[in-house]
Amino acid sequence: MKKAKMPSAEPAPSADGGHFPKTLRRLQIELVKLQSHVISCDEKILVVLEGRDAAGKDGVIKRIVEHLSPRETRVVALGKPSDRDRSAWYFQRWAAQLPTQREFVLFNRSWYNRAGVEHVMGFCTKEEYREFIATVPAFEEMLVHSGVRLLKYYLDISRAEQKRRLSKRRTDPLKQWKLSPIDKAAPKLWNEYSTARDAMLAATHTAVAPWTIVRTDDKRAARVNLIKDLLFRLHYRPKDKKLIMADPSIVFPFTEDVLKTQRLAQ
């Protein structure tokens, strides 16, 4: 009697055409090489990650920093502003978190809270919103001219996938900490967030600080392709050029045509 063939323990192929763990490991090796370059050349790297609730910001950040030096790597996820913060210059608390030489800093949400959740939820006035939209391009230009290498990613997710992930958070005891009152309100305000997203991207996409869109319904594909794009945009040696070519159907630059052709989740 022949023995039944055991199923393969190999992971399912990811959307980039390879096995996810293997591809991720190779990319994380590239990230370590990148950080060595950043440290040796006294560079300042800032990665801004924005997107709807449950779009996968925490997951991709975890994979980026997993094997990087904790001394030169920081993840910034600021909470609700204090009374003092609200009375100060809006960018002040973010400015205190900017990278210094040799640092690799990732913002899990950023000053763009004002164009997103604050604007939609009514946490800021219309005048404060208009002032932000008018001044943020100059603020970012100032950062870039001061030597900060700024990368801005907007993680886009479909309505159905967001609903599924938020529902899972309510039942998974390991993810319930992620569910906030803001998250609970997000599905009901889908259209309002879409309008705010489109206005934000159109007004704050500049030659100096452009936006890059990442489709995140497939978590694994989003993670590896965002990392590929990040590595492609930053200078270091030696670079595995074939490995870091991102899938243009998952990661692509924002343009006016992105809105016209409805490439973002509606």
mmCIF file of C-alpha atoms in Angstrom:
data_model
loop_
_atom_site.group_PDB
_atom_site.id
_atom_site.type_symbol
_atom_site.label_atom_id
_atom_site.label_comp_id
_atom_site.label_asym_id
_atom_site.label_seq_id
_atom_site.Cartn_x
_atom_site.Cartn_y
_atom_site.Cartn_z
ATOM 1 C CA MET A 1 0.000 0.000 0.000
ATOM 2 C CA LYS A 2 1.398 3.340 -1.062
ATOM 3 C CA LYS A 3 1.760 6.064 1.527
ATOM 4 C CA ALA A 4 -0.320 9.162 0.991
ATOM 5 C CA LYS A 5 1.743 12.057 -0.252
ATOM 6 C CA MET A 6 2.005 14.759 2.377
ATOM 7 C CA PRO A 7 1.037 18.273 1.267
ATOM 8 C CA SER A 8 3.918 20.636 0.686
ATOM 9 C CA ALA A 9 4.865 22.881 3.591
ATOM 10 C CA GLU A 10 6.038 25.572 1.182
ATOM 11 C CA PRO A 11 4.141 28.889 1.431
ATOM 12 C CA ALA A 12 1.745 29.838 -1.326
ATOM 13 C CA PRO A 13 3.255 32.075 -4.014
ATOM 14 C CA SER A 14 2.756 35.770 -3.362
ATOM 15 C CA ALA A 15 1.388 38.229 -5.901
ATOM 16 C CA ASP A 16 4.926 39.246 -6.906
ATOM 17 C CA GLY A 17 5.461 35.808 -8.417
ATOM 18 C CA GLY A 18 7.679 34.396 -5.649
ATOM 19 C CA HIS A 19 7.288 32.942 -2.187
ATOM 20 C CA PHE A 20 6.469 35.724 0.259
ATOM 21 C CA PRO A 21 8.821 34.795 3.138
ATOM 22 C CA LYS A 22 11.765 34.334 0.785
ATOM 23 C CA THR A 23 11.093 37.559 -1.107
ATOM 24 C CA LEU A 24 10.580 39.495 2.123
ATOM 25 C CA ARG A 25 13.840 38.200 3.570
ATOM 26 C CA ARG A 26 15.782 39.263 0.473
ATOM 27 C CA LEU A 27 14.193 42.707 0.658
ATOM 28 C CA GLN A 28 15.005 43.015 4.352
ATOM 29 C CA ILE A 29 18.637 42.270 3.533
ATOM 30 C CA GLU A 30 18.485 45.145 1.036
ATOM 31 C CA LEU A 31 17.022 47.373 3.775
ATOM 32 C CA VAL A 32 19.967 46.570 6.034
ATOM 33 C CA LYS A 33 22.326 47.497 3.197
ATOM 34 C CA LEU A 34 20.380 50.730 2.730
ATOM 35 C CA GLN A 35 20.668 51.580 6.406
ATOM 36 C CA SER A 36 24.420 50.979 6.358
ATOM 37 C CA HIS A 37 24.641 53.542 3.557
ATOM 38 C CA VAL A 38 22.408 56.011 5.445
ATOM 39 C CA ILE A 39 24.622 55.735 8.535
ATOM 40 C CA SER A 40 27.914 55.989 6.673
ATOM 41 C CA CYS A 41 26.762 59.014 4.642
ATOM 42 C CA ASP A 42 24.978 60.856 7.495
ATOM 43 C CA GLU A 43 21.688 60.885 5.595
ATOM 44 C CA LYS A 44 18.222 61.692 6.979
ATOM 45 C CA ILE A 45 15.352 59.507 5.728
ATOM 46 C CA LEU A 46 11.675 60.186 6.436
ATOM 47 C CA VAL A 47 8.932 57.850 5.205
ATOM 48 C CA VAL A 48 5.350 59.102 5.619
ATOM 49 C CA LEU A 49 2.634 56.433 5.544
ATOM 50 C CA GLU A 50 -0.959 57.567 5.165
ATOM 51 C CA GLY A 51 -4.164 55.769 4.231
ATOM 52 C CA ARG A 52 -7.594 54.732 5.377
ATOM 53 C CA ASP A 53 -8.134 52.816 8.600
ATOM 54 C CA ALA A 54 -7.097 49.150 8.253
ATOM 55 C CA ALA A 55 -5.090 49.830 5.079
ATOM 56 C CA GLY A 56 -2.041 48.027 6.501
ATOM 57 C CA LYS A 57 0.311 50.737 7.772
ATOM 58 C CA ASP A 58 1.259 48.819 10.929
ATOM 59 C CA GLY A 59 2.005 45.649 8.974
ATOM 60 C CA VAL A 60 4.327 47.177 6.418
ATOM 61 C CA ILE A 61 6.166 49.213 9.060
ATOM 62 C CA LYS A 62 6.758 46.054 11.103
ATOM 63 C CA ARG A 63 8.353 44.341 8.090
ATOM 64 C CA ILE A 64 10.512 47.353 7.229
ATOM 65 C CA VAL A 65 12.031 47.856 10.696
ATOM 66 C CA GLU A 66 12.201 44.197 11.782
ATOM 67 C CA HIS A 67 15.938 43.781 11.185
ATOM 68 C CA LEU A 68 17.118 47.405 11.214
ATOM 69 C CA SER A 69 19.279 48.921 13.926
ATOM 70 C CA PRO A 70 17.016 50.244 16.719
ATOM 71 C CA ARG A 71 19.513 52.989 17.494
ATOM 72 C CA GLU A 72 19.125 54.605 14.072
ATOM 73 C CA THR A 73 15.494 53.649 13.377
ATOM 74 C CA ARG A 74 12.355 55.275 14.803
ATOM 75 C CA VAL A 75 8.654 54.723 14.250
ATOM 76 C CA VAL A 76 6.535 57.773 15.098
ATOM 77 C CA ALA A 77 2.823 57.317 15.808
ATOM 78 C CA LEU A 78 1.650 60.350 17.746
ATOM 79 C CA GLY A 79 -1.573 60.195 19.719
ATOM 80 C CA LYS A 80 -4.278 62.749 20.287
ATOM 81 C CA PRO A 81 -2.834 66.291 20.536
ATOM 82 C CA SER A 82 -2.714 67.843 23.991
ATOM 83 C CA ASP A 83 -4.057 71.285 24.866
ATOM 84 C CA ARG A 84 -0.500 72.582 24.519
ATOM 85 C CA ASP A 85 -0.172 70.981 21.081
ATOM 86 C CA ARG A 86 -3.426 72.563 19.943
ATOM 87 C CA SER A 87 -2.211 76.004 21.000
ATOM 88 C CA ALA A 88 1.122 75.671 19.170
ATOM 89 C CA TRP A 89 2.070 75.920 15.500
ATOM 90 C CA TYR A 90 0.404 72.926 13.878
ATOM 91 C CA PHE A 91 3.632 71.397 12.514
ATOM 92 C CA GLN A 92 5.522 71.890 15.783
ATOM 93 C CA ARG A 93 4.971 68.469 17.351
ATOM 94 C CA TRP A 94 5.814 66.772 14.069
ATOM 95 C CA ALA A 95 8.966 68.859 13.609
ATOM 96 C CA ALA A 96 10.263 67.546 16.942
ATOM 97 C CA GLN A 97 10.151 64.011 15.516
ATOM 98 C CA LEU A 98 12.017 64.647 12.264
ATOM 99 C CA PRO A 99 15.117 62.544 11.524
ATOM 100 C CA THR A 100 18.579 63.755 12.382
ATOM 101 C CA GLN A 101 21.720 62.575 10.595
ATOM 102 C CA ARG A 102 21.984 58.769 10.238
ATOM 103 C CA GLU A 103 18.334 58.247 11.148
ATOM 104 C CA PHE A 104 15.642 56.280 9.324
ATOM 105 C CA VAL A 105 12.246 57.501 10.575
ATOM 106 C CA LEU A 106 8.782 56.253 9.630
ATOM 107 C CA PHE A 107 5.628 58.237 10.397
ATOM 108 C CA ASN A 108 2.585 56.036 10.984
ATOM 109 C CA ARG A 109 0.235 58.861 10.038
ATOM 110 C CA SER A 110 1.587 62.379 10.047
ATOM 111 C CA TRP A 111 0.670 66.031 9.706
ATOM 112 C CA TYR A 112 -1.799 64.818 7.063
ATOM 113 C CA ASN A 113 -4.185 63.981 9.913
ATOM 114 C CA ARG A 114 -5.434 67.521 9.358
ATOM 115 C CA ALA A 115 -6.432 66.765 5.768
ATOM 116 C CA GLY A 116 -7.998 63.430 6.701
ATOM 117 C CA VAL A 117 -9.499 62.463 10.029
ATOM 118 C CA GLU A 118 -9.473 65.970 11.541
ATOM 119 C CA HIS A 119 -11.180 67.448 8.499
ATOM 120 C CA VAL A 120 -13.765 64.666 8.117
ATOM 121 C CA MET A 121 -14.556 64.321 11.826
ATOM 122 C CA GLY A 122 -14.715 68.060 12.439
ATOM 123 C CA PHE A 123 -11.714 68.134 14.788
ATOM 124 C CA CYS A 124 -10.374 71.233 13.051
ATOM 125 C CA THR A 125 -12.053 74.331 11.657
ATOM 126 C CA LYS A 126 -12.481 74.971 7.947
ATOM 127 C CA GLU A 127 -9.992 77.815 8.221
ATOM 128 C CA GLU A 128 -7.415 75.539 9.891
ATOM 129 C CA TYR A 129 -7.918 72.990 7.123
ATOM 130 C CA ARG A 130 -7.508 75.588 4.363
ATOM 131 C CA GLU A 131 -4.377 76.983 6.030
ATOM 132 C CA PHE A 132 -2.874 73.495 6.240
ATOM 133 C CA ILE A 133 -3.545 72.708 2.577
ATOM 134 C CA ALA A 134 -2.020 76.056 1.572
ATOM 135 C CA THR A 135 1.126 75.765 3.709
ATOM 136 C CA VAL A 136 2.097 72.077 3.756
ATOM 137 C CA PRO A 137 3.835 72.138 0.324
ATOM 138 C CA ALA A 138 6.147 74.923 1.531
ATOM 139 C CA PHE A 139 6.793 73.067 4.801
ATOM 140 C CA GLU A 140 7.786 69.898 2.932
ATOM 141 C CA GLU A 141 9.925 71.834 0.472
ATOM 142 C CA MET A 142 11.770 73.316 3.438
ATOM 143 C CA LEU A 143 12.394 69.827 4.843
ATOM 144 C CA VAL A 144 13.752 68.518 1.552
ATOM 145 C CA HIS A 145 15.994 71.536 1.045
ATOM 146 C CA SER A 146 17.377 71.016 4.569
ATOM 147 C CA GLY A 147 18.571 67.537 3.594
ATOM 148 C CA VAL A 148 15.647 65.291 4.594
ATOM 149 C CA ARG A 149 14.891 62.575 2.030
ATOM 150 C CA LEU A 150 11.097 62.523 2.118
ATOM 151 C CA LEU A 151 8.983 59.655 0.747
ATOM 152 C CA LYS A 152 5.164 59.855 0.954
ATOM 153 C CA TYR A 153 2.979 56.768 0.510
ATOM 154 C CA TYR A 154 -0.809 56.619 0.458
ATOM 155 C CA LEU A 155 -2.094 53.095 1.184
ATOM 156 C CA ASP A 156 -5.393 52.576 -0.628
ATOM 157 C CA ILE A 157 -7.923 49.894 0.315
ATOM 158 C CA SER A 158 -11.304 48.918 -1.111
ATOM 159 C CA ARG A 159 -14.509 49.432 0.818
ATOM 160 C CA ALA A 160 -15.239 45.705 1.072
ATOM 161 C CA GLU A 161 -11.737 44.840 2.294
ATOM 162 C CA GLN A 162 -11.758 47.613 4.894
ATOM 163 C CA LYS A 163 -15.090 46.341 6.210
ATOM 164 C CA ARG A 164 -13.712 42.795 6.426
ATOM 165 C CA ARG A 165 -10.568 43.843 8.299
ATOM 166 C CA LEU A 166 -12.422 46.082 10.758
ATOM 167 C CA SER A 167 -14.878 43.257 11.438
ATOM 168 C CA LYS A 168 -11.959 40.909 12.173
ATOM 169 C CA ARG A 169 -10.531 43.403 14.649
ATOM 170 C CA ARG A 170 -13.753 43.258 16.652
ATOM 171 C CA THR A 171 -13.480 39.475 17.082
ATOM 172 C CA ASP A 172 -9.721 38.905 17.247
ATOM 173 C CA PRO A 173 -8.491 39.425 20.854
ATOM 174 C CA LEU A 174 -4.980 40.150 19.558
ATOM 175 C CA LYS A 175 -6.180 42.996 17.318
ATOM 176 C CA GLN A 176 -8.838 44.697 19.432
ATOM 177 C CA TRP A 177 -6.349 47.351 20.531
ATOM 178 C CA LYS A 178 -6.407 48.574 16.939
ATOM 179 C CA LEU A 179 -10.142 49.319 17.018
ATOM 180 C CA SER A 180 -10.842 52.918 18.033
ATOM 181 C CA PRO A 181 -13.991 55.049 17.888
ATOM 182 C CA ILE A 182 -12.530 56.630 14.749
ATOM 183 C CA ASP A 183 -12.208 53.186 13.148
ATOM 184 C CA LYS A 184 -15.801 52.346 14.013
ATOM 185 C CA ALA A 185 -17.015 55.505 12.281
ATOM 186 C CA ALA A 186 -14.860 55.012 9.166
ATOM 187 C CA PRO A 187 -17.220 52.745 7.130
ATOM 188 C CA LYS A 188 -20.142 55.133 7.557
ATOM 189 C CA LEU A 189 -17.985 58.033 6.367
ATOM 190 C CA TRP A 190 -16.479 56.246 3.382
ATOM 191 C CA ASN A 191 -17.585 58.854 0.816
ATOM 192 C CA GLU A 192 -16.437 61.757 2.980
ATOM 193 C CA TYR A 193 -13.005 60.182 3.399
ATOM 194 C CA SER A 194 -12.829 59.558 -0.364
ATOM 195 C CA THR A 195 -13.503 63.238 -1.068
ATOM 196 C CA ALA A 196 -10.942 64.316 1.531
ATOM 197 C CA ARG A 197 -8.362 61.873 0.133
ATOM 198 C CA ASP A 198 -8.747 63.129 -3.427
ATOM 199 C CA ALA A 199 -8.503 66.770 -2.366
ATOM 200 C CA MET A 200 -5.433 66.084 -0.210
ATOM 201 C CA LEU A 201 -3.547 64.200 -2.912
ATOM 202 C CA ALA A 202 -4.336 66.765 -5.606
ATOM 203 C CA ALA A 203 -3.311 69.737 -3.444
ATOM 204 C CA THR A 204 -0.168 68.308 -1.813
ATOM 205 C CA HIS A 205 1.424 66.270 -4.617
ATOM 206 C CA THR A 206 4.440 68.335 -5.686
ATOM 207 C CA ALA A 207 7.630 67.770 -7.645
ATOM 208 C CA VAL A 208 9.643 68.113 -4.444
ATOM 209 C CA ALA A 209 7.404 65.837 -2.334
ATOM 210 C CA PRO A 210 5.292 63.598 -4.584
ATOM 211 C CA TRP A 211 2.771 60.986 -3.464
ATOM 212 C CA THR A 212 3.041 57.296 -4.311
ATOM 213 C CA ILE A 213 -0.091 55.125 -4.201
ATOM 214 C CA VAL A 214 -0.048 51.550 -2.868
ATOM 215 C CA ARG A 215 -2.996 49.191 -3.374
ATOM 216 C CA THR A 216 -3.323 47.104 -0.212
ATOM 217 C CA ASP A 217 -6.208 44.661 -0.618
ATOM 218 C CA ASP A 218 -3.528 41.965 -0.939
ATOM 219 C CA LYS A 219 -1.464 42.556 2.206
ATOM 220 C CA ARG A 220 1.553 40.521 1.166
ATOM 221 C CA ALA A 221 1.781 42.066 -2.275
ATOM 222 C CA ALA A 222 1.419 45.551 -0.795
ATOM 223 C CA ARG A 223 4.185 44.981 1.740
ATOM 224 C CA VAL A 224 6.808 43.606 -0.622
ATOM 225 C CA ASN A 225 6.030 46.104 -3.389
ATOM 226 C CA LEU A 226 6.106 49.140 -1.102
ATOM 227 C CA ILE A 227 9.503 48.006 0.195
ATOM 228 C CA LYS A 228 10.697 47.475 -3.370
ATOM 229 C CA ASP A 229 9.642 50.988 -4.337
ATOM 230 C CA LEU A 230 11.297 52.487 -1.256
ATOM 231 C CA LEU A 231 14.566 50.715 -2.039
ATOM 232 C CA PHE A 232 14.369 51.743 -5.693
ATOM 233 C CA ARG A 233 13.998 55.426 -4.784
ATOM 234 C CA LEU A 234 16.840 55.594 -2.271
ATOM 235 C CA HIS A 235 20.536 55.401 -3.076
ATOM 236 C CA TYR A 236 22.803 52.685 -1.651
ATOM 237 C CA ARG A 237 25.333 50.125 -2.879
ATOM 238 C CA PRO A 238 25.397 47.336 -3.826
ATOM 239 C CA LYS A 239 21.769 47.297 -4.988
ATOM 240 C CA ASP A 240 19.913 44.242 -6.313
ATOM 241 C CA LYS A 241 18.198 46.102 -9.152
ATOM 242 C CA LYS A 242 16.158 43.153 -10.405
ATOM 243 C CA LEU A 243 14.737 42.424 -6.967
ATOM 244 C CA ILE A 244 13.513 45.948 -6.271
ATOM 245 C CA MET A 245 11.350 46.512 -9.338
ATOM 246 C CA ALA A 246 7.829 47.018 -7.959
ATOM 247 C CA ASP A 247 4.641 45.860 -9.678
ATOM 248 C CA PRO A 248 3.171 49.016 -11.306
ATOM 249 C CA SER A 249 -0.364 47.696 -10.834
ATOM 250 C CA ILE A 250 0.187 47.778 -7.051
ATOM 251 C CA VAL A 251 2.547 50.737 -6.551
ATOM 252 C CA PHE A 252 2.338 53.751 -8.839
ATOM 253 C CA PRO A 253 2.912 57.517 -8.724
ATOM 254 C CA PHE A 254 -0.024 59.794 -8.096
ATOM 255 C CA THR A 255 -1.102 61.906 -11.071
ATOM 256 C CA GLU A 256 -4.278 63.752 -11.998
ATOM 257 C CA ASP A 257 -5.129 60.816 -14.253
ATOM 258 C CA VAL A 258 -5.311 58.578 -11.174
ATOM 259 C CA LEU A 259 -8.388 60.535 -10.103
ATOM 260 C CA LYS A 260 -9.854 60.844 -13.583
ATOM 261 C CA THR A 261 -9.603 57.128 -14.285
ATOM 262 C CA GLN A 262 -10.764 56.189 -10.773
ATOM 263 C CA ARG A 263 -7.717 54.028 -10.014
ATOM 264 C CA LEU A 264 -8.285 54.731 -6.319
ATOM 265 C CA ALA A 265 -10.925 52.850 -4.320
ATOM 266 C CA GLN A 266 -14.321 54.494 -4.772
#
